[in-house]
Short mmCIF file of C-alpha atoms in Angstrom, two decimals:
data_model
loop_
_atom_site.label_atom_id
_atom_site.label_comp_id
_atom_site.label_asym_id
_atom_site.label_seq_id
_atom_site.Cartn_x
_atom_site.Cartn_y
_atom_site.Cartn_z
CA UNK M 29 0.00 0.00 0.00
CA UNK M 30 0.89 3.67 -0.06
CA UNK M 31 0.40 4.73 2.99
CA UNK M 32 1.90 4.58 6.91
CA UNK M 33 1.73 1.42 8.10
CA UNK M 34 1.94 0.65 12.10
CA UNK M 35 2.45 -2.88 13.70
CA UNK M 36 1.48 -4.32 16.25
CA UNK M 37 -1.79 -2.43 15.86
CA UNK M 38 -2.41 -3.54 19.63
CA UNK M 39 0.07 -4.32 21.86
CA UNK M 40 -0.81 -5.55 25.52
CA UNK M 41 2.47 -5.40 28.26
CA UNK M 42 2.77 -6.20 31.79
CA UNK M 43 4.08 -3.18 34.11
CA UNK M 44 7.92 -3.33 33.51
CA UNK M 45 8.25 -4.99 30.29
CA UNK M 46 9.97 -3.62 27.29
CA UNK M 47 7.90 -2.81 24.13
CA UNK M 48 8.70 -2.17 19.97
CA UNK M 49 6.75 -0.36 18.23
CA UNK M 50 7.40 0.03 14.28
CA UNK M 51 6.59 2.83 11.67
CA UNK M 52 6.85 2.27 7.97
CA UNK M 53 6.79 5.61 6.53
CA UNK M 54 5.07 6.69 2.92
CA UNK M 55 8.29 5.85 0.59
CA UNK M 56 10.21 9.04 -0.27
CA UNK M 57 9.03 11.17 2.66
CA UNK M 58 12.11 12.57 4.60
CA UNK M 59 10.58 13.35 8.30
CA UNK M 60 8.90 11.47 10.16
CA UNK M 61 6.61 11.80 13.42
CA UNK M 62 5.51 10.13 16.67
CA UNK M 63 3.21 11.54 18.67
CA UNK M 64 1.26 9.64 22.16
CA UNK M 65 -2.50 10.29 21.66
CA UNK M 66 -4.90 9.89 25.18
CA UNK M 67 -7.97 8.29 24.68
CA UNK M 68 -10.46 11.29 23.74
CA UNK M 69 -7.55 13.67 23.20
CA UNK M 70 -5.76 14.87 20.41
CA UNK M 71 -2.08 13.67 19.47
CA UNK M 72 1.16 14.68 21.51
CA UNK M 73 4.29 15.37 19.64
CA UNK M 74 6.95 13.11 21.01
CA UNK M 75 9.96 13.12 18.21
CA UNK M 76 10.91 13.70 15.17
CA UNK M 77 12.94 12.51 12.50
CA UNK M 78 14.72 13.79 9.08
CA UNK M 79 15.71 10.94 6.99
CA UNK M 80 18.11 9.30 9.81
CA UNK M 81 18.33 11.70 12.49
CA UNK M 82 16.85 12.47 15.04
CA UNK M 83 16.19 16.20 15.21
CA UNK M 84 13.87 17.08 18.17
CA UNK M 85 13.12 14.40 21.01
CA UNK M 86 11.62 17.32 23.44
CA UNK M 87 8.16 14.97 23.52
CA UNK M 88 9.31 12.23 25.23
CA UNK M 89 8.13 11.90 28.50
CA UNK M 90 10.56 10.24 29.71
CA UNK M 91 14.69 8.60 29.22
CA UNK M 92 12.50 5.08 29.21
CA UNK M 93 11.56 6.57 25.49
CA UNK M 94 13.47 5.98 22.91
CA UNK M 95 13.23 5.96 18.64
CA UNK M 96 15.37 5.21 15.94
CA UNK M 97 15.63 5.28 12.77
CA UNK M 98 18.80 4.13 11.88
CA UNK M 99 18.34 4.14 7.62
CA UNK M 100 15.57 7.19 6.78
CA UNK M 101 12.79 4.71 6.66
CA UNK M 102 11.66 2.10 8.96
CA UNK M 103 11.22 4.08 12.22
CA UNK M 104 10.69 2.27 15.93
CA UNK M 105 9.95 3.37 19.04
CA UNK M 106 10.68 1.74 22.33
CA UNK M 107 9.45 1.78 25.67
CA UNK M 108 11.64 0.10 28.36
CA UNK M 109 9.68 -0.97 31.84
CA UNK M 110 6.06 0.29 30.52
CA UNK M 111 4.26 1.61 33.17
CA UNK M 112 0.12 2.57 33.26
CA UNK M 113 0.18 5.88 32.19
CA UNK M 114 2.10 4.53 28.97
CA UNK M 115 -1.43 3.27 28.21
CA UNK M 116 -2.26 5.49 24.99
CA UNK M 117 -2.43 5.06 21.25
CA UNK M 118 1.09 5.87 19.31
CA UNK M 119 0.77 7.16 15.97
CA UNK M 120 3.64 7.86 13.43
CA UNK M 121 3.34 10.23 10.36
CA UNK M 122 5.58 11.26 7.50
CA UNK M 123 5.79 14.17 5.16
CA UNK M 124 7.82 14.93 2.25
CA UNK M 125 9.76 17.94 4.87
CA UNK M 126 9.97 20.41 1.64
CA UNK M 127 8.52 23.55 0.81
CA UNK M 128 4.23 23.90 2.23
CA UNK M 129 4.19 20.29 2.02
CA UNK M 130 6.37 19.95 5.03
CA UNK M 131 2.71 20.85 6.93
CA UNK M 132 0.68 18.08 5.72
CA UNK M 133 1.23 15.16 7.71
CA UNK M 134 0.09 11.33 6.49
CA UNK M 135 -0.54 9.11 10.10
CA UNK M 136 -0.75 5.84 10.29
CA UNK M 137 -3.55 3.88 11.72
CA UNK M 138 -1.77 3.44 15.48
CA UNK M 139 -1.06 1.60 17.41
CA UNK M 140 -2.65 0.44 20.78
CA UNK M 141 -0.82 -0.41 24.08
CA UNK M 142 -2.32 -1.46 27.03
CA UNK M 143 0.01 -1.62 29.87
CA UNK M 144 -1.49 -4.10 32.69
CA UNK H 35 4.22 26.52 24.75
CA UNK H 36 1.68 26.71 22.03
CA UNK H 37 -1.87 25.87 23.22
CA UNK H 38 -5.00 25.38 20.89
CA UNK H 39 -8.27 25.92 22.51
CA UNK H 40 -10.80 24.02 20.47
CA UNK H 41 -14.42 24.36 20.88
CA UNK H 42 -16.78 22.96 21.14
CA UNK H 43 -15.41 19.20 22.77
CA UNK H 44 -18.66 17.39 21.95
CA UNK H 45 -21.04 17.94 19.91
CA UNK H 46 -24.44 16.29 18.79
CA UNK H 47 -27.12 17.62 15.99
CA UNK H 48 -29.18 15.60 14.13
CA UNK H 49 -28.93 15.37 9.97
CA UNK H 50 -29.32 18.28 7.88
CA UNK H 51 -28.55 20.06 10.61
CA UNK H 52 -25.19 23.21 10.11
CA UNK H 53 -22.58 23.16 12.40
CA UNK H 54 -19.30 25.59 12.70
CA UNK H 55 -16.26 24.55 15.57
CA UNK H 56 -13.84 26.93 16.61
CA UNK H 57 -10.04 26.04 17.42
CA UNK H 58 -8.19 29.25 19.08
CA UNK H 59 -4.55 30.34 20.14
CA UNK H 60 -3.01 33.28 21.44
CA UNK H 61 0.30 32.10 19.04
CA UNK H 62 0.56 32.95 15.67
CA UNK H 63 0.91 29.42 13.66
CA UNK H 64 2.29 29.29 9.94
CA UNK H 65 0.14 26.86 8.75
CA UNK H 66 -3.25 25.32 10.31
CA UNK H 67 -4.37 21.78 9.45
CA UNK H 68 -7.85 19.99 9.73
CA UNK H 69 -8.12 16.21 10.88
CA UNK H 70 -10.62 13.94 10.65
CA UNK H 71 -10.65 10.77 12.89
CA UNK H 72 -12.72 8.00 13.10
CA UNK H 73 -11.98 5.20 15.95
CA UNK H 74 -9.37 2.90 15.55
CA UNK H 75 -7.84 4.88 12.80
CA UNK H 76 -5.15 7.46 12.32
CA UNK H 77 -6.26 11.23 11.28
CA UNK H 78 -6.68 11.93 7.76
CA UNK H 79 -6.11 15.15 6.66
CA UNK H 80 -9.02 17.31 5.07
CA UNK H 81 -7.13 20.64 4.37
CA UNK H 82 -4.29 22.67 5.15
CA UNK H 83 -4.25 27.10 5.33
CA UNK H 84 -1.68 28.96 5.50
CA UNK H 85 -2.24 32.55 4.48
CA UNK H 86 -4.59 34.57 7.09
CA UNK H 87 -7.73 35.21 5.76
CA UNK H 88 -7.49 32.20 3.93
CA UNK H 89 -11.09 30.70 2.73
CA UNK H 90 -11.23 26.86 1.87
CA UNK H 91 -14.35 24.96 0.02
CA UNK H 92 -14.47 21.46 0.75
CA UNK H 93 -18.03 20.36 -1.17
CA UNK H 94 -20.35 20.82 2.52
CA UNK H 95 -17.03 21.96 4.19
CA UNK H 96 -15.65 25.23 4.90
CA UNK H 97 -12.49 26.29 6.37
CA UNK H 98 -11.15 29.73 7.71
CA UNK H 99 -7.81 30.97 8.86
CA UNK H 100 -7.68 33.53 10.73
CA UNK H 101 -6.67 36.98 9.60
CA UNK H 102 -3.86 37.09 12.37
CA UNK H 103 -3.24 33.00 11.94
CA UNK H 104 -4.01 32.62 15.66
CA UNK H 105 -7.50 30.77 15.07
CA UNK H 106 -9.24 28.88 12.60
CA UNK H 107 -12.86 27.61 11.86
CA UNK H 108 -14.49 24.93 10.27
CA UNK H 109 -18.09 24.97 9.05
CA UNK H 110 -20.19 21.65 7.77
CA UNK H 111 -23.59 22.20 5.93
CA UNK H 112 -26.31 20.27 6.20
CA UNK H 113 -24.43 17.18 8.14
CA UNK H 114 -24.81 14.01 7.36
CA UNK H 115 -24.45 10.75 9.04
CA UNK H 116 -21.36 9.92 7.73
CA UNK H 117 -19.77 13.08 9.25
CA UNK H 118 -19.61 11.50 12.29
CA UNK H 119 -16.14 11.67 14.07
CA UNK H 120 -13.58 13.23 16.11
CA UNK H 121 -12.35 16.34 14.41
CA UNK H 122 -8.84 17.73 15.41
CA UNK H 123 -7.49 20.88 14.36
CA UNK H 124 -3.45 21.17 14.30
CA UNK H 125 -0.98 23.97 13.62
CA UNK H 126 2.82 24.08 12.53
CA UNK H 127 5.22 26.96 13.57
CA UNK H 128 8.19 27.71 11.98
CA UNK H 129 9.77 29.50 15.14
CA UNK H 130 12.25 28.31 17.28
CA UNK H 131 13.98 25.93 14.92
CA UNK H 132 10.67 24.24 14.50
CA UNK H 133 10.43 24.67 10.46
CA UNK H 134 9.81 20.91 9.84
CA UNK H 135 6.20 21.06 10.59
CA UNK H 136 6.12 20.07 14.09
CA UNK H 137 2.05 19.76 14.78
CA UNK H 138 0.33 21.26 17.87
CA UNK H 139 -3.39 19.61 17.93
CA UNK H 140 -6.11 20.74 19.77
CA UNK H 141 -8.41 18.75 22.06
CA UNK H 142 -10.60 17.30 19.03
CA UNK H 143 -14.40 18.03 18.55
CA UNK H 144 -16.07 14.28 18.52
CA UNK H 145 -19.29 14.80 16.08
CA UNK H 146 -22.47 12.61 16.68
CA UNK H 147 -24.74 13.68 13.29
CA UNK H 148 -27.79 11.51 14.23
CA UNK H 149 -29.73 10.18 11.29
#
């Protein structure tokens, strides 16, 4: 397809385990997004990406965040020792970073985690 | 920080029915965006503005930017059914190093049309 893909699109942890999540970006689009979205609530920036670095991590709540994206495409984020308030949907979205169409974002569907 | 205030959180009107929400900000944004959600999925955009003033025609939709770029509006006619969702408004700044399009959303509208 041409569009953001997610997976998992639900992910269930136990308090304290480690969690992937993975972003395929639209091909060709040079930044890429993840924001934390609370249920009823609209997205939170958490970091952002230009091709393979990592330009702006001010959104993550915490040092138990972390992303990569170590070629400028596949993106992932990871969670070490989830904890309840992790609970949210995580959605990734790309652009093309150039010119007015560095405003229009594509997301991909999300994905859930549940931390138990 | 940037805030935007959007208004109203919830709303419910039945089919045929006009309806106009409001998102608000005492910053000045370079571009504004329009999302629409629906559950389990991840927003789709319906428009972007970025001149103040700016007037958008989406068939039944209409978007506004704000002369200052500080707020923005959205206006459905006659709602239908299929309307139904969470809308988010979203704006991008270019200050502070932030000219990669770095997205402030509001709180979302979710939109019951009832048929």
């Amino acid at each position: 397809g041409a569009g953001v893909s997610q997976s998992p699109r639900y992910k269930v942890a136990k308090r304290g385990q480690d969690v992937a999540l993975r972003c395929d970006p639209i091909s060709g689009h040079v930044s890429l997004f993840w924001y934390q979205q609370a249920l009823g609530q609209g997205p939170e920036f958490l970091t952002y990406f230009q091709n393979e670095a990592q330009l702006d991590k001010s959104g993550l709540p915490s040092d138990r965040f972390f992303a990569e994206r170590p070629e400028g495409s596949v993106s992932t984020l990871k969670i070490q020792r989830t904890q309840q308030e992790d609970s949210a949907v995580y959605l990734c979205a790309s652009s093309l970073g150039t010119g007015r169409d560095r405003y229009e974002q594509y997301f991909g569907p999300g994905t859930r985690l549940t931390v138990t | 920080t940037q805030l935007l205030e959007q208004s109203p959180q919830f709303l419910s009107i039945q089919e045929g029915e006009n309806l106009t929400v409001y998102c608000n900000s005492s910053s000045v944004f370079s571009s504004l965006q329009w999302y629409r959600q629906e559950p389990g999925e991840g927003p789709v955009l319906l428009v972007t503005v970025v001149t103040g003033g700016e007037v958008k025609k989406l068939k039944r939709l209409t978007f506004q930017f704000g002369d200052a770029r500080k707020d923005s509006s959205l206006h459905i006619t006659a709602a239908q059914p299929g309307d139904t969702g969470l809308y988010l408004c979203a704006g991008a700044s270019d200050a502070g190093g932030t000219s990669y399009g770095k997205l402030t959303f509001g709180q979302g509208t979710i939109l019951t049309v009832h048929p």
